[in-house]
Amino acid sequence: QVQLVESGGGLVQAGGSLRLSCEASGSAFSINSMAWYRQAPGKQREWVATITIDGRTTYAEPVKGRFTISINNAEATESLQMNRLKLEDSAVYYCNAEGTEGPMGNDFTAWGQGAKVTVSS
């Protein structure tokens, strides 16, 4: 079973930067894409950004131009560099990965435990 572990959340002032990281572990798995989602208090989880294994990226409109997603295929890790943070970026950020695992190549979707990001004024 593929597991994801996030790191890097914390408290930052508006206008500042934070970097989130996510590491995938397991046996006999292959990742097709990794993504970040976030969930603010009282709101639904929303998609933030996706990167495919060949490096194609897409971003949600609210973060476009401020956030950068990257992937390290060899280490099965992804990162989210967040710049010019705004109060509304405060949320729990979740790492997501999709791919195949096991000898049969079964599809999987994995989620991290969440990393809290708080942006203060």
PDB file of C-alpha atoms in Angstrom:
ATOM      1  CA  GLN A   1       0.000   0.000   0.000  1.00  0.00           C
ATOM      2  CA  VAL A   2       1.404   3.371  -1.024  1.00  0.00           C
ATOM      3  CA  GLN A   3       1.762   5.850   1.819  1.00  0.00           C
ATOM      4  CA  LEU A   4       2.321   9.601   1.581  1.00  0.00           C
ATOM      5  CA  VAL A   5       3.987  11.704   4.262  1.00  0.00           C
ATOM      6  CA  GLU A   6       3.909  15.487   4.106  1.00  0.00           C
ATOM      7  CA  SER A   7       6.181  17.991   5.778  1.00  0.00           C
ATOM      8  CA  GLY A   8       6.797  21.697   5.804  1.00  0.00           C
ATOM      9  CA  GLY A   9       3.600  23.318   7.025  1.00  0.00           C
ATOM     10  CA  GLY A  10       3.587  26.131   9.542  1.00  0.00           C
ATOM     11  CA  LEU A  11       2.835  29.752  10.298  1.00  0.00           C
ATOM     12  CA  VAL A  12       3.878  32.534   7.960  1.00  0.00           C
ATOM     13  CA  GLN A  13       3.004  36.186   7.512  1.00  0.00           C
ATOM     14  CA  ALA A  14       1.052  37.331   4.502  1.00  0.00           C
ATOM     15  CA  GLY A  15       3.405  37.899   1.594  1.00  0.00           C
ATOM     16  CA  GLY A  16       5.825  35.263   2.829  1.00  0.00           C
ATOM     17  CA  SER A  17       6.746  31.841   1.487  1.00  0.00           C
ATOM     18  CA  LEU A  18       6.496  28.217   2.556  1.00  0.00           C
ATOM     19  CA  ARG A  19       7.491  24.960   0.943  1.00  0.00           C
ATOM     20  CA  LEU A  20       5.571  21.729   1.394  1.00  0.00           C
ATOM     21  CA  SER A  21       7.039  18.343   0.597  1.00  0.00           C
ATOM     22  CA  CYS A  22       5.504  14.909   0.191  1.00  0.00           C
ATOM     23  CA  GLU A  23       7.255  11.568   0.042  1.00  0.00           C
ATOM     24  CA  ALA A  24       5.679   8.399  -1.288  1.00  0.00           C
ATOM     25  CA  SER A  25       6.688   4.994   0.014  1.00  0.00           C
ATOM     26  CA  GLY A  26       5.614   1.425  -0.549  1.00  0.00           C
ATOM     27  CA  SER A  27       6.582  -1.521  -2.655  1.00  0.00           C
ATOM     28  CA  ALA A  28       6.246  -2.136  -6.374  1.00  0.00           C
ATOM     29  CA  PHE A  29       4.444   1.062  -7.200  1.00  0.00           C
ATOM     30  CA  SER A  30       4.578   3.464 -10.100  1.00  0.00           C
ATOM     31  CA  ILE A  31       3.284   7.013  -9.920  1.00  0.00           C
ATOM     32  CA  ASN A  32       1.429   8.607 -12.811  1.00  0.00           C
ATOM     33  CA  SER A  33       0.724  11.967 -11.209  1.00  0.00           C
ATOM     34  CA  MET A  34       0.922  13.806  -7.907  1.00  0.00           C
ATOM     35  CA  ALA A  35      -1.157  16.692  -6.706  1.00  0.00           C
ATOM     36  CA  TRP A  36      -1.951  19.018  -3.833  1.00  0.00           C
ATOM     37  CA  TYR A  37      -5.356  19.776  -2.422  1.00  0.00           C
ATOM     38  CA  ARG A  38      -6.336  22.028   0.467  1.00  0.00           C
ATOM     39  CA  GLN A  39      -9.213  22.367   2.859  1.00  0.00           C
ATOM     40  CA  ALA A  40      -9.950  25.505   4.834  1.00  0.00           C
ATOM     41  CA  PRO A  41     -12.121  25.392   7.982  1.00  0.00           C
ATOM     42  CA  GLY A  42     -15.769  25.062   7.052  1.00  0.00           C
ATOM     43  CA  LYS A  43     -15.040  24.602   3.365  1.00  0.00           C
ATOM     44  CA  GLN A  44     -14.806  21.669   0.994  1.00  0.00           C
ATOM     45  CA  ARG A  45     -11.473  20.257  -0.056  1.00  0.00           C
ATOM     46  CA  GLU A  46     -10.291  21.960  -3.240  1.00  0.00           C
ATOM     47  CA  TRP A  47      -7.705  21.084  -5.812  1.00  0.00           C
ATOM     48  CA  VAL A  48      -4.560  23.245  -5.898  1.00  0.00           C
ATOM     49  CA  ALA A  49      -2.127  21.820  -8.456  1.00  0.00           C
ATOM     50  CA  THR A  50      -1.160  18.662 -10.322  1.00  0.00           C
ATOM     51  CA  ILE A  51       2.055  17.429 -11.880  1.00  0.00           C
ATOM     52  CA  THR A  52       2.399  14.386 -14.114  1.00  0.00           C
ATOM     53  CA  ILE A  53       5.333  12.032 -14.105  1.00  0.00           C
ATOM     54  CA  ASP A  54       6.650  13.721 -17.244  1.00  0.00           C
ATOM     55  CA  GLY A  55       6.498  17.129 -15.618  1.00  0.00           C
ATOM     56  CA  ARG A  56       3.312  18.657 -17.004  1.00  0.00           C
ATOM     57  CA  THR A  57       1.736  21.028 -14.476  1.00  0.00           C
ATOM     58  CA  THR A  58      -1.681  22.558 -13.972  1.00  0.00           C
ATOM     59  CA  TYR A  59      -2.777  25.021 -11.305  1.00  0.00           C
ATOM     60  CA  ALA A  60      -5.994  26.262  -9.803  1.00  0.00           C
ATOM     61  CA  GLU A  61      -6.660  29.867 -10.731  1.00  0.00           C
ATOM     62  CA  PRO A  62      -6.284  31.279  -7.170  1.00  0.00           C
ATOM     63  CA  VAL A  63      -2.683  30.035  -6.898  1.00  0.00           C
ATOM     64  CA  LYS A  64      -1.498  30.430 -10.478  1.00  0.00           C
ATOM     65  CA  GLY A  65       1.672  32.494 -10.640  1.00  0.00           C
ATOM     66  CA  ARG A  66       2.336  32.165  -6.896  1.00  0.00           C
ATOM     67  CA  PHE A  67       2.654  28.414  -6.311  1.00  0.00           C
ATOM     68  CA  THR A  68       5.002  26.002  -8.066  1.00  0.00           C
ATOM     69  CA  ILE A  69       4.624  22.228  -7.976  1.00  0.00           C
ATOM     70  CA  SER A  70       7.585  19.990  -8.711  1.00  0.00           C
ATOM     71  CA  ILE A  71       8.357  16.277  -8.685  1.00  0.00           C
ATOM     72  CA  ASN A  72      11.424  14.141  -8.150  1.00  0.00           C
ATOM     73  CA  ASN A  73      10.725  10.898  -9.926  1.00  0.00           C
ATOM     74  CA  ALA A  74      13.764   9.055  -8.590  1.00  0.00           C
ATOM     75  CA  GLU A  75      12.869   9.828  -4.976  1.00  0.00           C
ATOM     76  CA  ALA A  76       9.076   9.652  -5.422  1.00  0.00           C
ATOM     77  CA  THR A  77       8.656  13.055  -3.837  1.00  0.00           C
ATOM     78  CA  GLU A  78       6.786  16.181  -4.744  1.00  0.00           C
ATOM     79  CA  SER A  79       6.980  19.721  -3.445  1.00  0.00           C
ATOM     80  CA  LEU A  80       4.806  22.781  -3.449  1.00  0.00           C
ATOM     81  CA  GLN A  81       6.609  26.110  -3.289  1.00  0.00           C
ATOM     82  CA  MET A  82       4.149  28.738  -2.104  1.00  0.00           C
ATOM     83  CA  ASN A  83       5.101  32.394  -2.571  1.00  0.00           C
ATOM     84  CA  ARG A  84       3.274  35.654  -1.908  1.00  0.00           C
ATOM     85  CA  LEU A  85       0.986  33.855   0.489  1.00  0.00           C
ATOM     86  CA  LYS A  86      -2.395  35.372   1.265  1.00  0.00           C
ATOM     87  CA  LEU A  87      -4.683  35.024   4.257  1.00  0.00           C
ATOM     88  CA  GLU A  88      -7.048  32.943   2.141  1.00  0.00           C
ATOM     89  CA  ASP A  89      -4.304  30.383   1.511  1.00  0.00           C
ATOM     90  CA  SER A  90      -4.640  29.212   5.128  1.00  0.00           C
ATOM     91  CA  ALA A  91      -5.757  25.594   5.066  1.00  0.00           C
ATOM     92  CA  VAL A  92      -4.710  22.029   5.634  1.00  0.00           C
ATOM     93  CA  TYR A  93      -2.828  20.933   2.534  1.00  0.00           C
ATOM     94  CA  TYR A  94      -3.064  17.327   1.396  1.00  0.00           C
ATOM     95  CA  CYS A  95      -0.687  15.466  -0.860  1.00  0.00           C
ATOM     96  CA  ASN A  96      -2.244  13.126  -3.420  1.00  0.00           C
ATOM     97  CA  ALA A  97      -0.754  10.505  -5.704  1.00  0.00           C
ATOM     98  CA  GLU A  98      -2.241   8.257  -8.376  1.00  0.00           C
ATOM     99  CA  GLY A  99      -0.613   5.352 -10.135  1.00  0.00           C
ATOM    100  CA  THR A 100      -0.346   1.593 -10.135  1.00  0.00           C
ATOM    101  CA  GLU A 101       0.955  -0.849  -7.559  1.00  0.00           C
ATOM    102  CA  GLY A 102       1.613  -4.506  -7.005  1.00  0.00           C
ATOM    103  CA  PRO A 103       2.410  -7.323  -9.437  1.00  0.00           C
ATOM    104  CA  MET A 104      -0.978  -6.866 -11.138  1.00  0.00           C
ATOM    105  CA  GLY A 105      -0.524  -3.140 -11.614  1.00  0.00           C
ATOM    106  CA  ASN A 106      -3.704  -2.214  -9.758  1.00  0.00           C
ATOM    107  CA  ASP A 107      -4.687   1.429  -9.780  1.00  0.00           C
ATOM    108  CA  PHE A 108      -4.239   3.323  -6.534  1.00  0.00           C
ATOM    109  CA  THR A 109      -5.049   6.735  -5.130  1.00  0.00           C
ATOM    110  CA  ALA A 110      -3.220   7.753  -1.978  1.00  0.00           C
ATOM    111  CA  TRP A 111      -3.560  10.721   0.367  1.00  0.00           C
ATOM    112  CA  GLY A 112      -1.258  12.211   2.923  1.00  0.00           C
ATOM    113  CA  GLN A 113      -2.266  13.071   6.462  1.00  0.00           C
ATOM    114  CA  GLY A 114      -2.321  16.811   5.830  1.00  0.00           C
ATOM    115  CA  ALA A 115      -0.014  19.713   6.642  1.00  0.00           C
ATOM    116  CA  LYS A 116      -1.454  22.849   8.213  1.00  0.00           C
ATOM    117  CA  VAL A 117      -0.572  26.195   6.699  1.00  0.00           C
ATOM    118  CA  THR A 118      -1.569  29.343   8.561  1.00  0.00           C
ATOM    119  CA  VAL A 119      -1.080  32.751   6.985  1.00  0.00           C
ATOM    120  CA  SER A 120      -1.287  35.669   9.402  1.00  0.00           C
ATOM    121  CA  SER A 121      -1.728  39.366   8.770  1.00  0.00           C
TER     122      SER A 121
END
